[in-house]
PDB file of C-alpha atoms in Angstrom:
ATOM      1  CA  GLY V  17     109.977 175.401  62.948  1.00  0.00           C
ATOM      2  CA  GLU V  18     110.027 177.480  66.041  1.00  0.00           C
ATOM      3  CA  ASP V  19     113.460 178.774  67.007  1.00  0.00           C
ATOM      4  CA  VAL V  20     114.636 180.780  69.781  1.00  0.00           C
ATOM      5  CA  GLU V  21     117.915 182.670  69.382  1.00  0.00           C
ATOM      6  CA  GLN V  22     120.131 184.410  72.137  1.00  0.00           C
ATOM      7  CA  SER V  23     123.536 185.495  72.260  1.00  0.00           C
ATOM      8  CA  LEU V  24     125.665 182.891  74.362  1.00  0.00           C
ATOM      9  CA  PHE V  25     127.452 185.121  76.387  1.00  0.00           C
ATOM     10  CA  LEU V  26     127.489 188.581  78.310  1.00  0.00           C
ATOM     11  CA  SER V  27     130.017 190.271  80.633  1.00  0.00           C
ATOM     12  CA  VAL V  28     129.141 193.231  82.857  1.00  0.00           C
ATOM     13  CA  ARG V  29     130.758 194.930  85.684  1.00  0.00           C
ATOM     14  CA  GLU V  30     129.044 195.152  89.069  1.00  0.00           C
ATOM     15  CA  GLY V  31     126.625 198.019  89.279  1.00  0.00           C
ATOM     16  CA  ASP V  32     126.304 198.492  85.663  1.00  0.00           C
ATOM     17  CA  SER V  33     123.119 197.453  83.581  1.00  0.00           C
ATOM     18  CA  SER V  34     122.947 194.086  81.656  1.00  0.00           C
ATOM     19  CA  VAL V  35     120.691 193.677  78.533  1.00  0.00           C
ATOM     20  CA  ILE V  36     120.185 190.255  77.411  1.00  0.00           C
ATOM     21  CA  ASN V  37     118.469 189.927  73.918  1.00  0.00           C
ATOM     22  CA  CYS V  38     116.406 187.077  72.350  1.00  0.00           C
ATOM     23  CA  THR V  39     114.660 186.603  69.057  1.00  0.00           C
ATOM     24  CA  TYR V  40     111.981 184.305  68.252  1.00  0.00           C
ATOM     25  CA  THR V  41     110.136 183.221  65.286  1.00  0.00           C
ATOM     26  CA  ASP V  42     106.404 182.062  66.236  1.00  0.00           C
ATOM     27  CA  SER V  43     104.468 185.217  65.636  1.00  0.00           C
ATOM     28  CA  SER V  44     101.353 183.352  67.661  1.00  0.00           C
ATOM     29  CA  SER V  45     103.122 183.241  70.898  1.00  0.00           C
ATOM     30  CA  THR V  46     100.954 184.257  73.900  1.00  0.00           C
ATOM     31  CA  TYR V  47     103.674 184.531  76.364  1.00  0.00           C
ATOM     32  CA  LEU V  48     107.415 185.052  76.504  1.00  0.00           C
ATOM     33  CA  TYR V  49     109.321 184.154  79.146  1.00  0.00           C
ATOM     34  CA  TRP V  50     112.745 184.713  81.335  1.00  0.00           C
ATOM     35  CA  TYR V  51     114.040 182.102  83.393  1.00  0.00           C
ATOM     36  CA  LYS V  52     117.418 181.898  85.257  1.00  0.00           C
ATOM     37  CA  GLN V  53     119.532 178.834  85.974  1.00  0.00           C
ATOM     38  CA  GLU V  54     122.338 178.775  88.505  1.00  0.00           C
ATOM     39  CA  PRO V  55     125.049 176.139  88.343  1.00  0.00           C
ATOM     40  CA  GLY V  56     123.637 172.621  89.289  1.00  0.00           C
ATOM     41  CA  ALA V  57     120.241 174.013  89.486  1.00  0.00           C
ATOM     42  CA  GLY V  58     116.611 174.092  87.918  1.00  0.00           C
ATOM     43  CA  LEU V  59     115.191 176.861  86.177  1.00  0.00           C
ATOM     44  CA  GLN V  60     113.971 179.941  88.091  1.00  0.00           C
ATOM     45  CA  LEU V  61     111.072 181.882  86.706  1.00  0.00           C
ATOM     46  CA  LEU V  62     111.961 185.556  86.559  1.00  0.00           C
ATOM     47  CA  THR V  63     109.328 187.166  84.730  1.00  0.00           C
ATOM     48  CA  TYR V  64     107.033 186.685  81.786  1.00  0.00           C
ATOM     49  CA  ILE V  65     104.960 189.219  79.311  1.00  0.00           C
ATOM     50  CA  PHE V  66     101.855 188.852  77.629  1.00  0.00           C
ATOM     51  CA  SER V  67     102.240 189.314  73.858  1.00  0.00           C
ATOM     52  CA  ASN V  68      99.871 192.348  73.653  1.00  0.00           C
ATOM     53  CA  MET V  69     102.429 194.088  76.213  1.00  0.00           C
ATOM     54  CA  ASP V  70     105.413 196.079  75.048  1.00  0.00           C
ATOM     55  CA  MET V  71     107.043 196.358  78.474  1.00  0.00           C
ATOM     56  CA  LYS V  72     106.952 195.120  82.002  1.00  0.00           C
ATOM     57  CA  GLN V  73     108.950 196.118  84.937  1.00  0.00           C
ATOM     58  CA  ASP V  74     109.434 194.368  88.051  1.00  0.00           C
ATOM     59  CA  GLN V  75     111.931 195.848  90.564  1.00  0.00           C
ATOM     60  CA  ARG V  76     115.263 195.640  88.860  1.00  0.00           C
ATOM     61  CA  LEU V  77     114.100 193.841  85.971  1.00  0.00           C
ATOM     62  CA  THR V  78     112.651 195.254  82.790  1.00  0.00           C
ATOM     63  CA  VAL V  79     111.288 193.165  80.026  1.00  0.00           C
ATOM     64  CA  LEU V  80     110.916 194.782  76.552  1.00  0.00           C
ATOM     65  CA  LEU V  81     109.087 193.468  73.580  1.00  0.00           C
ATOM     66  CA  ASN V  82     109.009 194.361  70.039  1.00  0.00           C
ATOM     67  CA  LYS V  83     106.266 192.077  68.686  1.00  0.00           C
ATOM     68  CA  LYS V  84     106.932 193.464  65.145  1.00  0.00           C
ATOM     69  CA  ASP V  85     110.450 192.420  65.202  1.00  0.00           C
ATOM     70  CA  LYS V  86     109.747 189.214  67.193  1.00  0.00           C
ATOM     71  CA  HIS V  87     112.653 190.611  69.727  1.00  0.00           C
ATOM     72  CA  LEU V  88     112.854 190.407  73.359  1.00  0.00           C
ATOM     73  CA  SER V  89     115.016 191.848  75.838  1.00  0.00           C
ATOM     74  CA  LEU V  90     115.847 191.443  79.783  1.00  0.00           C
ATOM     75  CA  ARG V  91     117.468 194.609  81.174  1.00  0.00           C
ATOM     76  CA  ILE V  92     118.881 193.905  84.921  1.00  0.00           C
ATOM     77  CA  ALA V  93     119.468 197.365  86.533  1.00  0.00           C
ATOM     78  CA  ASP V  94     122.302 197.469  89.173  1.00  0.00           C
ATOM     79  CA  THR V  95     123.849 194.045  88.404  1.00  0.00           C
ATOM     80  CA  GLN V  96     125.329 192.270  91.212  1.00  0.00           C
ATOM     81  CA  THR V  97     127.371 189.228  91.369  1.00  0.00           C
ATOM     82  CA  GLY V  98     124.507 187.092  92.343  1.00  0.00           C
ATOM     83  CA  ASP V  99     123.099 187.681  89.192  1.00  0.00           C
ATOM     84  CA  SER V 100     125.824 185.544  87.458  1.00  0.00           C
ATOM     85  CA  ALA V 101     123.767 182.713  85.837  1.00  0.00           C
ATOM     86  CA  ILE V 102     122.312 181.493  82.566  1.00  0.00           C
ATOM     87  CA  TYR V 103     119.293 183.282  81.440  1.00  0.00           C
ATOM     88  CA  PHE V 104     117.082 181.423  78.979  1.00  0.00           C
ATOM     89  CA  CYS V 105     114.488 182.931  77.001  1.00  0.00           C
ATOM     90  CA  ALA V 106     111.256 180.790  75.992  1.00  0.00           C
ATOM     91  CA  GLU V 107     108.317 181.278  74.058  1.00  0.00           C
ATOM     92  CA  SER V 108     104.955 179.472  74.340  1.00  0.00           C
ATOM     93  CA  ILE V 109     103.716 177.736  71.334  1.00  0.00           C
ATOM     94  CA  GLY V 110     100.909 175.141  70.049  1.00  0.00           C
ATOM     95  CA  ASN V 111      96.986 175.594  70.553  1.00  0.00           C
ATOM     96  CA  TYR V 112      97.215 176.130  74.090  1.00  0.00           C
ATOM     97  CA  GLY V 113     100.512 177.740  74.280  1.00  0.00           C
ATOM     98  CA  GLN V 114     101.381 174.874  76.832  1.00  0.00           C
ATOM     99  CA  ASN V 115     104.586 173.875  74.677  1.00  0.00           C
ATOM    100  CA  PHE V 116     107.674 175.822  75.496  1.00  0.00           C
ATOM    101  CA  VAL V 117     110.589 176.522  72.933  1.00  0.00           C
ATOM    102  CA  PHE V 118     113.889 177.694  74.923  1.00  0.00           C
ATOM    103  CA  GLY V 119     116.643 179.684  73.499  1.00  0.00           C
ATOM    104  CA  PRO V 120     120.521 178.372  74.228  1.00  0.00           C
ATOM    105  CA  GLY V 121     120.619 180.674  77.142  1.00  0.00           C
ATOM    106  CA  THR V 122     123.056 183.725  77.625  1.00  0.00           C
ATOM    107  CA  ARG V 123     125.608 183.076  80.425  1.00  0.00           C
ATOM    108  CA  LEU V 124     125.958 186.348  82.215  1.00  0.00           C
ATOM    109  CA  SER V 125     129.353 186.911  84.187  1.00  0.00           C
ATOM    110  CA  VAL V 126     129.452 189.858  86.343  1.00  0.00           C
ATOM    111  CA  LEU V 127     133.077 191.623  87.163  1.00  0.00           C
ATOM    112  CA  PRO V 128     133.608 192.758  90.664  1.00  0.00           C
TER     113      PRO V 128
ATOM    114  CA  GLY T  21     105.695 181.348  93.996  1.00  0.00           C
ATOM    115  CA  ALA T  22     104.926 177.977  92.916  1.00  0.00           C
ATOM    116  CA  VAL T  23     107.097 175.183  94.207  1.00  0.00           C
ATOM    117  CA  VAL T  24     108.185 172.089  92.163  1.00  0.00           C
ATOM    118  CA  SER T  25     110.072 169.298  93.824  1.00  0.00           C
ATOM    119  CA  GLN T  26     111.934 166.773  92.041  1.00  0.00           C
ATOM    120  CA  HIS T  27     113.301 163.455  93.943  1.00  0.00           C
ATOM    121  CA  PRO T  28     116.127 162.190  93.802  1.00  0.00           C
ATOM    122  CA  SER T  29     118.584 165.043  93.135  1.00  0.00           C
ATOM    123  CA  TRP T  30     121.462 162.808  92.219  1.00  0.00           C
ATOM    124  CA  VAL T  31     121.320 159.100  91.339  1.00  0.00           C
ATOM    125  CA  ILE T  32     124.312 156.899  90.278  1.00  0.00           C
ATOM    126  CA  CYS T  33     123.364 153.543  88.750  1.00  0.00           C
ATOM    127  CA  LYS T  34     124.875 150.675  87.008  1.00  0.00           C
ATOM    128  CA  SER T  35     124.072 150.167  83.449  1.00  0.00           C
ATOM    129  CA  GLY T  36     120.816 148.189  82.625  1.00  0.00           C
ATOM    130  CA  THR T  37     119.204 148.899  85.882  1.00  0.00           C
ATOM    131  CA  SER T  38     115.869 151.034  85.878  1.00  0.00           C
ATOM    132  CA  VAL T  39     115.857 154.367  87.496  1.00  0.00           C
ATOM    133  CA  LYS T  40     112.520 156.271  88.605  1.00  0.00           C
ATOM    134  CA  ILE T  41     112.511 160.079  89.008  1.00  0.00           C
ATOM    135  CA  GLU T  42     109.443 161.703  90.829  1.00  0.00           C
ATOM    136  CA  CYS T  43     108.189 165.356  90.156  1.00  0.00           C
ATOM    137  CA  ARG T  44     105.859 167.076  92.606  1.00  0.00           C
ATOM    138  CA  SER T  45     103.847 170.146  92.488  1.00  0.00           C
ATOM    139  CA  LEU T  46     104.038 171.141  96.254  1.00  0.00           C
ATOM    140  CA  ASP T  47     101.175 173.851  96.451  1.00  0.00           C
ATOM    141  CA  PHE T  48      99.178 173.858  93.355  1.00  0.00           C
ATOM    142  CA  GLN T  49      97.725 171.012  91.015  1.00  0.00           C
ATOM    143  CA  ALA T  50      99.020 170.630  88.044  1.00  0.00           C
ATOM    144  CA  THR T  51      96.981 168.945  85.189  1.00  0.00           C
ATOM    145  CA  THR T  52      99.982 169.092  82.850  1.00  0.00           C
ATOM    146  CA  MET T  53     103.835 168.367  83.545  1.00  0.00           C
ATOM    147  CA  PHE T  54     106.866 168.354  81.165  1.00  0.00           C
ATOM    148  CA  TRP T  55     109.858 166.538  81.313  1.00  0.00           C
ATOM    149  CA  TYR T  56     113.117 167.913  79.795  1.00  0.00           C
ATOM    150  CA  ARG T  57     116.737 166.833  79.322  1.00  0.00           C
ATOM    151  CA  GLN T  58     119.617 169.001  79.552  1.00  0.00           C
ATOM    152  CA  PHE T  59     123.046 168.338  78.408  1.00  0.00           C
ATOM    153  CA  PRO T  60     126.222 170.291  79.511  1.00  0.00           C
ATOM    154  CA  LYS T  61     126.162 173.882  78.439  1.00  0.00           C
ATOM    155  CA  GLN T  62     123.231 173.292  76.403  1.00  0.00           C
ATOM    156  CA  SER T  63     119.492 174.349  76.487  1.00  0.00           C
ATOM    157  CA  LEU T  64     116.685 172.324  77.691  1.00  0.00           C
ATOM    158  CA  MET T  65     115.352 169.657  75.164  1.00  0.00           C
ATOM    159  CA  LEU T  66     111.762 169.062  75.642  1.00  0.00           C
ATOM    160  CA  MET T  67     111.302 164.905  75.737  1.00  0.00           C
ATOM    161  CA  ALA T  68     107.413 164.564  76.571  1.00  0.00           C
ATOM    162  CA  THR T  69     104.350 166.144  77.909  1.00  0.00           C
ATOM    163  CA  SER T  70     102.855 164.447  80.874  1.00  0.00           C
ATOM    164  CA  ASN T  71      98.874 164.973  81.277  1.00  0.00           C
ATOM    165  CA  GLU T  72      97.105 163.543  84.247  1.00  0.00           C
ATOM    166  CA  GLY T  73      94.866 160.465  83.679  1.00  0.00           C
ATOM    167  CA  SER T  74      96.168 159.792  80.242  1.00  0.00           C
ATOM    168  CA  LYS T  75      99.061 158.879  78.116  1.00  0.00           C
ATOM    169  CA  ALA T  76     102.256 161.039  77.766  1.00  0.00           C
ATOM    170  CA  THR T  77     103.092 162.811  74.419  1.00  0.00           C
ATOM    171  CA  TYR T  78     106.319 162.183  73.376  1.00  0.00           C
ATOM    172  CA  GLU T  79     108.508 164.548  71.280  1.00  0.00           C
ATOM    173  CA  GLN T  80     109.902 163.094  68.028  1.00  0.00           C
ATOM    174  CA  GLY T  81     113.083 161.083  68.665  1.00  0.00           C
ATOM    175  CA  VAL T  82     112.216 160.355  72.435  1.00  0.00           C
ATOM    176  CA  GLU T  83     111.629 156.490  72.949  1.00  0.00           C
ATOM    177  CA  LYS T  84     108.676 156.009  74.848  1.00  0.00           C
ATOM    178  CA  ASP T  85     109.400 152.386  75.985  1.00  0.00           C
ATOM    179  CA  LYS T  86     112.686 153.635  77.216  1.00  0.00           C
ATOM    180  CA  PHE T  87     111.491 156.700  79.235  1.00  0.00           C
ATOM    181  CA  LEU T  88     108.426 155.702  80.977  1.00  0.00           C
ATOM    182  CA  ILE T  89     106.085 158.656  82.257  1.00  0.00           C
ATOM    183  CA  ASN T  90     103.203 158.140  84.566  1.00  0.00           C
ATOM    184  CA  HIS T  91     100.994 161.142  85.828  1.00  0.00           C
ATOM    185  CA  ALA T  92      98.668 159.402  88.276  1.00  0.00           C
ATOM    186  CA  SER T  93      97.711 162.544  90.138  1.00  0.00           C
ATOM    187  CA  LEU T  94      97.400 166.157  89.785  1.00  0.00           C
ATOM    188  CA  THR T  95     100.682 166.466  91.952  1.00  0.00           C
ATOM    189  CA  LEU T  96     102.748 163.651  90.856  1.00  0.00           C
ATOM    190  CA  SER T  97     104.401 162.783  87.456  1.00  0.00           C
ATOM    191  CA  THR T  98     107.047 160.047  87.275  1.00  0.00           C
ATOM    192  CA  LEU T  99     109.835 159.284  84.759  1.00  0.00           C
ATOM    193  CA  THR T 100     111.392 155.914  84.811  1.00  0.00           C
ATOM    194  CA  VAL T 101     114.268 155.611  82.511  1.00  0.00           C
ATOM    195  CA  THR T 102     114.266 151.737  81.899  1.00  0.00           C
ATOM    196  CA  SER T 103     117.507 149.542  81.049  1.00  0.00           C
ATOM    197  CA  ALA T 104     119.724 152.835  81.638  1.00  0.00           C
ATOM    198  CA  HIS T 105     122.966 153.059  79.736  1.00  0.00           C
ATOM    199  CA  PRO T 106     125.782 155.461  79.844  1.00  0.00           C
ATOM    200  CA  GLU T 107     124.317 157.788  77.170  1.00  0.00           C
ATOM    201  CA  ASP T 108     121.286 158.257  79.313  1.00  0.00           C
ATOM    202  CA  SER T 109     123.412 160.224  81.876  1.00  0.00           C
ATOM    203  CA  SER T 110     122.160 163.733  81.746  1.00  0.00           C
ATOM    204  CA  PHE T 111     120.321 166.170  83.894  1.00  0.00           C
ATOM    205  CA  TYR T 112     116.703 165.641  83.745  1.00  0.00           C
ATOM    206  CA  ILE T 113     114.118 168.509  84.574  1.00  0.00           C
ATOM    207  CA  CYS T 114     110.543 168.626  85.250  1.00  0.00           C
ATOM    208  CA  SER T 115     108.161 171.603  85.163  1.00  0.00           C
ATOM    209  CA  ALA T 116     104.512 171.893  86.109  1.00  0.00           C
ATOM    210  CA  ARG T 117     102.315 174.097  84.232  1.00  0.00           C
ATOM    211  CA  PHE T 118     100.258 176.597  86.628  1.00  0.00           C
ATOM    212  CA  PRO T 119      97.093 177.334  85.105  1.00  0.00           C
ATOM    213  CA  ALA T 120      96.479 180.764  86.601  1.00  0.00           C
ATOM    214  CA  GLU T 121      99.550 182.337  85.289  1.00  0.00           C
ATOM    215  CA  GLU T 122     100.055 180.366  81.990  1.00  0.00           C
ATOM    216  CA  THR T 123     103.617 179.647  83.322  1.00  0.00           C
ATOM    217  CA  GLN T 124     105.739 176.624  83.930  1.00  0.00           C
ATOM    218  CA  TYR T 125     107.551 175.937  87.293  1.00  0.00           C
ATOM    219  CA  PHE T 126     110.641 173.832  87.075  1.00  0.00           C
ATOM    220  CA  GLY T 127     111.924 171.552  89.677  1.00  0.00           C
ATOM    221  CA  PRO T 128     115.557 171.690  90.881  1.00  0.00           C
ATOM    222  CA  GLY T 129     116.360 168.685  88.432  1.00  0.00           C
ATOM    223  CA  THR T 130     117.902 165.414  89.172  1.00  0.00           C
ATOM    224  CA  ARG T 131     121.340 164.427  87.844  1.00  0.00           C
ATOM    225  CA  LEU T 132     121.645 160.795  86.433  1.00  0.00           C
ATOM    226  CA  LEU T 133     125.013 159.080  86.034  1.00  0.00           C
ATOM    227  CA  VAL T 134     124.901 155.645  84.522  1.00  0.00           C
ATOM    228  CA  LEU T 135     128.134 153.619  85.056  1.00  0.00           C
TER     229      LEU T 135
END
């Protein structure tokens, strides 16, 4: 079945870049997403990438997609303490791509 | 971006009672909404897909008589946890599919505690 994997923890120093990695299994995924969840809150859509793209940049966020290896990454430049959260990778599956499969989430800790 | 709200944010109830959670898309129409459950320090588990004007589609292992879903309008879906028990205590999150962007926008979640 579909599976999305992520490393569970990442610690970086404030001002450094963070790179969160994700691997997925469904090669027919149309879109891949990154969501951010702060404690006790819902999920905030950060960015998404269409499967025929290999890179997307949005301010401090850079998404890289290697479709051959089914590998997705999220790079956060100049990481701030406010970036501390859980980051979920998700792939869209199904005939209309409407169902999402989420990874376990990567807990990013930003150290001062 | 699109906004999805949930109500209530917190609910504490006695075992055996029923609890209704509302999910609203505030600035767009959503023909499809989703209900997820999240256990502490875990990822989201899809419970069901809610389609406006038709029956919800439940994931394997989710009791449809226990978790009643009604998607009566293009901006509102409700999840009713019937005869709630302590094991139903969890964080319930809804999302709405935003057609123009092929994305899902999530509500802030509802924390349910059943005593």
